[in-house]
Short mmCIF file of C-alpha atoms and ligand atoms in Angstrom, two decimals:
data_model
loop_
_atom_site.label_atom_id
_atom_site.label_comp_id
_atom_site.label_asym_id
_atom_site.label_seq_id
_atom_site.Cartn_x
_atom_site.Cartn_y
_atom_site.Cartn_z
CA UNK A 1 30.45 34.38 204.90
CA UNK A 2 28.95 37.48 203.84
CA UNK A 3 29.54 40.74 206.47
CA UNK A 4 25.57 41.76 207.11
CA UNK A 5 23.57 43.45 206.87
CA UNK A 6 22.13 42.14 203.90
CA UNK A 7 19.23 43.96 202.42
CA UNK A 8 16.31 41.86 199.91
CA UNK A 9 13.17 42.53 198.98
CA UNK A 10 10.66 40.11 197.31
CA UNK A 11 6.75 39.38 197.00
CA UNK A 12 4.75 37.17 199.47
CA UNK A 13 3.74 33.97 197.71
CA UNK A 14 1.52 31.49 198.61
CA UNK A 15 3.09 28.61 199.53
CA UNK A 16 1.50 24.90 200.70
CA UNK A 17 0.42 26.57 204.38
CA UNK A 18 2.14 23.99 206.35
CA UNK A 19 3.96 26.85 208.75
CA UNK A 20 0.87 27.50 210.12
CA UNK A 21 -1.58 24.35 210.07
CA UNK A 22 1.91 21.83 211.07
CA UNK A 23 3.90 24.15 213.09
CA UNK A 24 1.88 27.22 214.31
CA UNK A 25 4.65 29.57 213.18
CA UNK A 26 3.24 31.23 209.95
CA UNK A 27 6.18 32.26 207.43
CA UNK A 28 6.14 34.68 204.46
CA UNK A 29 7.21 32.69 201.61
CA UNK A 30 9.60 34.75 199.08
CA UNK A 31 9.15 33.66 194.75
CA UNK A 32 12.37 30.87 194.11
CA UNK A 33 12.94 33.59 191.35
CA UNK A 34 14.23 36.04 194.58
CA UNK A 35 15.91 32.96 196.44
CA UNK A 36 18.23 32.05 193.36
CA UNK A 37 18.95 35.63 192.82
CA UNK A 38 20.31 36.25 196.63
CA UNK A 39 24.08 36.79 197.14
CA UNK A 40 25.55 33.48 196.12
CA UNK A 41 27.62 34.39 199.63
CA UNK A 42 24.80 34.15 201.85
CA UNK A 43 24.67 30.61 203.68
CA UNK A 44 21.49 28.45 204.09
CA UNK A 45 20.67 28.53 207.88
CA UNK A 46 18.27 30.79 210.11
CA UNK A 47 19.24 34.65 210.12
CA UNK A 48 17.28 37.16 212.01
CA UNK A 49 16.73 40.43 211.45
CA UNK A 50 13.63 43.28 210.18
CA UNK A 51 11.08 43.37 208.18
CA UNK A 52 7.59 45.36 207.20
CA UNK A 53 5.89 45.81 204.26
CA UNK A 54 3.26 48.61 203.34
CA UNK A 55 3.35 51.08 205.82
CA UNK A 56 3.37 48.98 208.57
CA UNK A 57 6.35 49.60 211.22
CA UNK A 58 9.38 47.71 210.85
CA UNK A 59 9.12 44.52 212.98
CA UNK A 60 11.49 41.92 214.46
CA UNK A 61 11.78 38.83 212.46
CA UNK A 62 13.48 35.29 212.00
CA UNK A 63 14.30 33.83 208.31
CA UNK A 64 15.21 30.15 207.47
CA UNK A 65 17.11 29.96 203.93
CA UNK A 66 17.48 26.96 202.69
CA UNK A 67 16.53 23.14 201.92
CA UNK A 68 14.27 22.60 204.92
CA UNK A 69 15.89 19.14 205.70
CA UNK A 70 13.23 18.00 208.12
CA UNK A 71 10.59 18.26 204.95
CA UNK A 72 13.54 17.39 202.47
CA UNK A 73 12.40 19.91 200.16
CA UNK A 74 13.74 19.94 196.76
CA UNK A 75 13.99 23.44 196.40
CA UNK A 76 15.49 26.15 197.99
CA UNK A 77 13.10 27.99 200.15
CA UNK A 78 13.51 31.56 201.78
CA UNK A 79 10.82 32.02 204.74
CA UNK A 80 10.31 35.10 207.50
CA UNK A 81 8.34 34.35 210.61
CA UNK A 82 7.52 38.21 211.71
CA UNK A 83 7.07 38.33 215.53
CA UNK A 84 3.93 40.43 215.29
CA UNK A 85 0.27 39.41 215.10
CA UNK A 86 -1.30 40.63 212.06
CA UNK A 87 -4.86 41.08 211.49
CA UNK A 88 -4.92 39.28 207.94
CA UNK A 89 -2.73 37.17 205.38
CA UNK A 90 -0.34 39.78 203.25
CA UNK A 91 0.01 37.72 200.35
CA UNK A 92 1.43 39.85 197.41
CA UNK A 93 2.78 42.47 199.61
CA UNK A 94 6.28 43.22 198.80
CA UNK A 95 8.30 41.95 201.69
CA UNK A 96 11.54 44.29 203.07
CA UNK A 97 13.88 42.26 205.08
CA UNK A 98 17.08 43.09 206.46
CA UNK A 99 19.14 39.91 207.92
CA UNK A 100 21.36 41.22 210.54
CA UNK A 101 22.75 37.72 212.33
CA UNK A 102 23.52 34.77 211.86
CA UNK A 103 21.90 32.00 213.74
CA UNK A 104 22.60 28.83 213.42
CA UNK A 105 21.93 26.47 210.25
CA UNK A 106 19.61 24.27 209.32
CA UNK A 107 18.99 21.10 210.79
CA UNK A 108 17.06 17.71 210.50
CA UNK A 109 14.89 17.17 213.19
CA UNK A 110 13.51 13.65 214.38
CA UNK A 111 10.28 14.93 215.27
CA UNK A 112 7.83 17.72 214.57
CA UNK A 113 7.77 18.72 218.67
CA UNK A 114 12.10 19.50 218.02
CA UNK A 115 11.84 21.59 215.07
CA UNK A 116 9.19 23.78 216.91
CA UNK A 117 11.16 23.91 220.00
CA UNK A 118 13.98 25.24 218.04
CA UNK A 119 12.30 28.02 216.24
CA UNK A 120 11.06 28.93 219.62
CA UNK A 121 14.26 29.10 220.41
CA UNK A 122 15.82 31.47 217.61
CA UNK A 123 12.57 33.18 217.85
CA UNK A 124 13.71 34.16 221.63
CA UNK A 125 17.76 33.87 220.70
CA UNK A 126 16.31 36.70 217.68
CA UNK A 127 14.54 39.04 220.25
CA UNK A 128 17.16 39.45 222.60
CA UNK A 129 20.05 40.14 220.29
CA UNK A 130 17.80 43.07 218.05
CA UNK A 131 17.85 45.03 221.07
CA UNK A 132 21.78 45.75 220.78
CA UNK A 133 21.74 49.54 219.95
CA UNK A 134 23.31 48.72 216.92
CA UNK A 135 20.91 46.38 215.58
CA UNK A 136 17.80 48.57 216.65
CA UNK A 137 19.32 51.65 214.87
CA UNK A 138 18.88 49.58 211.71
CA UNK A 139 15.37 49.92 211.67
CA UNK A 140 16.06 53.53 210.96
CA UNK A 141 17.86 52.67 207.80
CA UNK A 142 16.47 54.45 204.42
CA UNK A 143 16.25 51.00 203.02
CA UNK A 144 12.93 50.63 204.98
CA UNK A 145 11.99 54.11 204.85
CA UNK A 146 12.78 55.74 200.92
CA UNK A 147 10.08 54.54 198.48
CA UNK A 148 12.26 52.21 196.66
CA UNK A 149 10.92 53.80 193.31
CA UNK A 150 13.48 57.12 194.60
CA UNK A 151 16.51 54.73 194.85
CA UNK A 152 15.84 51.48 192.84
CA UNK A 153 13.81 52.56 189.33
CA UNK A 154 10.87 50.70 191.34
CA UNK A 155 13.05 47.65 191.42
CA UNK A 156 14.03 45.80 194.72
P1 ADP B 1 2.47 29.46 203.15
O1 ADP B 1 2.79 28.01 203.08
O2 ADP B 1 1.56 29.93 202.05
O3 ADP B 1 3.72 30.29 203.27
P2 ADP B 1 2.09 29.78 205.98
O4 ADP B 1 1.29 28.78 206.76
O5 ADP B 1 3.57 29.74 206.11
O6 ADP B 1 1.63 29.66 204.49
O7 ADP B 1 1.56 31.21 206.38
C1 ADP B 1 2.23 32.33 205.85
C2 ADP B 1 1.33 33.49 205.55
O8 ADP B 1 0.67 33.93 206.75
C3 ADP B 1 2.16 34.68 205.08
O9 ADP B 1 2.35 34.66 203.69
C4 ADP B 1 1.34 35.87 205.55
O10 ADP B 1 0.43 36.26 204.54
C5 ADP B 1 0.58 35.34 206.77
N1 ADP B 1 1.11 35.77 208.08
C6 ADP B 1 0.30 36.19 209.10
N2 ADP B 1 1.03 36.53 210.18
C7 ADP B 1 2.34 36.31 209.86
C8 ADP B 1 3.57 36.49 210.58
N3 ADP B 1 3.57 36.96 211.83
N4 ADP B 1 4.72 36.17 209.95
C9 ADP B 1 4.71 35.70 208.69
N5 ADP B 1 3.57 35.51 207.95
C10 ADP B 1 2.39 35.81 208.52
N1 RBF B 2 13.33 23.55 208.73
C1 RBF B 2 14.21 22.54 208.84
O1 RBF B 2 14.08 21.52 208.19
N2 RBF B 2 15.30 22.64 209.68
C2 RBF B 2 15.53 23.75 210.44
O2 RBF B 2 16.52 23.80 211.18
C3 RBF B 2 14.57 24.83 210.37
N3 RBF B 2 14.72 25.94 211.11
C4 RBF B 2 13.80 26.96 211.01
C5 RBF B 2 13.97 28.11 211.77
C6 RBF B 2 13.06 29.16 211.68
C7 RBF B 2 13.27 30.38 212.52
C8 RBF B 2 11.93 29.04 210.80
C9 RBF B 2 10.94 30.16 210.70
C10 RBF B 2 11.78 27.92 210.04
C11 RBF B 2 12.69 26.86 210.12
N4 RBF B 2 12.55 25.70 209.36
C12 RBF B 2 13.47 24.69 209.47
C13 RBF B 2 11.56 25.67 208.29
C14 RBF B 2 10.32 24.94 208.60
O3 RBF B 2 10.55 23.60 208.32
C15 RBF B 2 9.31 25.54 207.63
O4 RBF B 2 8.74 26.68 208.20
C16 RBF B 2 8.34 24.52 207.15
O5 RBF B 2 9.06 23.71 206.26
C17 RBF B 2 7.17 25.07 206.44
O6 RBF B 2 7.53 25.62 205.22
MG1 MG B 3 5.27 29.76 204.74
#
């Protein structure tokens, strides 16, 4: 396993809007161009970590990576729930996330009313464990403050 933090960056894509019309937990949905081209060393599972795009602040957030087994998805899927409430949809913002921990990972679920009880969960597991001093101190990092035309050519 990968030592995190692990730094990515992708676009917010529309996806089929289950997260929010099935499970009440909207997710930002990153291109499967960005998934394939993440460190072949990080797992599938739930992460959590920061995120914030535009000049919003940098926010708490949890991530599933992977195969979704509950919706046996044929594709690999990389989605952040942001523990914020935002006034509108960001579709084609470009999404900074930092994954700090490791939750757990993924699981199959036999109903709907588990799977939401366990995002719940990392969603509360997530909050507590960002408030170490040396998880909040990440927020500072340049990563989410430096333009990332300075220190990437404009690529992420
Ligand atoms: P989709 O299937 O298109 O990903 P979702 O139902 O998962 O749709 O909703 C995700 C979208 O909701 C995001 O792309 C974003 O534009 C918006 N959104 C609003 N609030 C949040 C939030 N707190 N966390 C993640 N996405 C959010
Ligand atoms: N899907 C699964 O099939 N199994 C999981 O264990 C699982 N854990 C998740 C944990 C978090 C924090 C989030 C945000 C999503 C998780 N999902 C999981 C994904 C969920 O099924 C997904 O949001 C829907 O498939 C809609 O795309
Ligand atoms: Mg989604």
């Amino acid at each position: 396993m990968r030592h995190l933090t692990y730094f990515c960056c992708g676009q917010v894509v529309r996806c089929f809007g289950c997260s929010s019309t099935q499970l009440v937990i909207p997710t930002a949905n990153f291109p499967l161009q960005v998934v394939d081209n993440l460190a072949a060393d990080i797992y599938t599972g739930i992460y959590y970590g920061w995120a914030t795009f535009g000049s919003e602040d940098v926010h708490k957030m949890v991530v599933s990576m992977g195969w979704n087994p509950y919706y046996k998805n044929m594709k690999k899927s990389m989605e952040t729930h942001i523990m914020h409430t935002f006034k509108e949809d960001f579709y084609g913002e470009m999404l900074n996330v930092a994954f700090v921990g490791y939750l757990r990972p993924e699981k199959n679920f036999d109903s709907l009313e588990s799977l939401i009880s366990a995002i719940q969960d990392d969603i509360e597991e997530a909050k507590k464990q960002l408030e170490w001093p040396e998880h909040l101190k990440l927020k500072e990092d340049n990563f989410f403050h430096v333009p990332k035309s300075k220190i990437m050519n404009g690529h992420c």
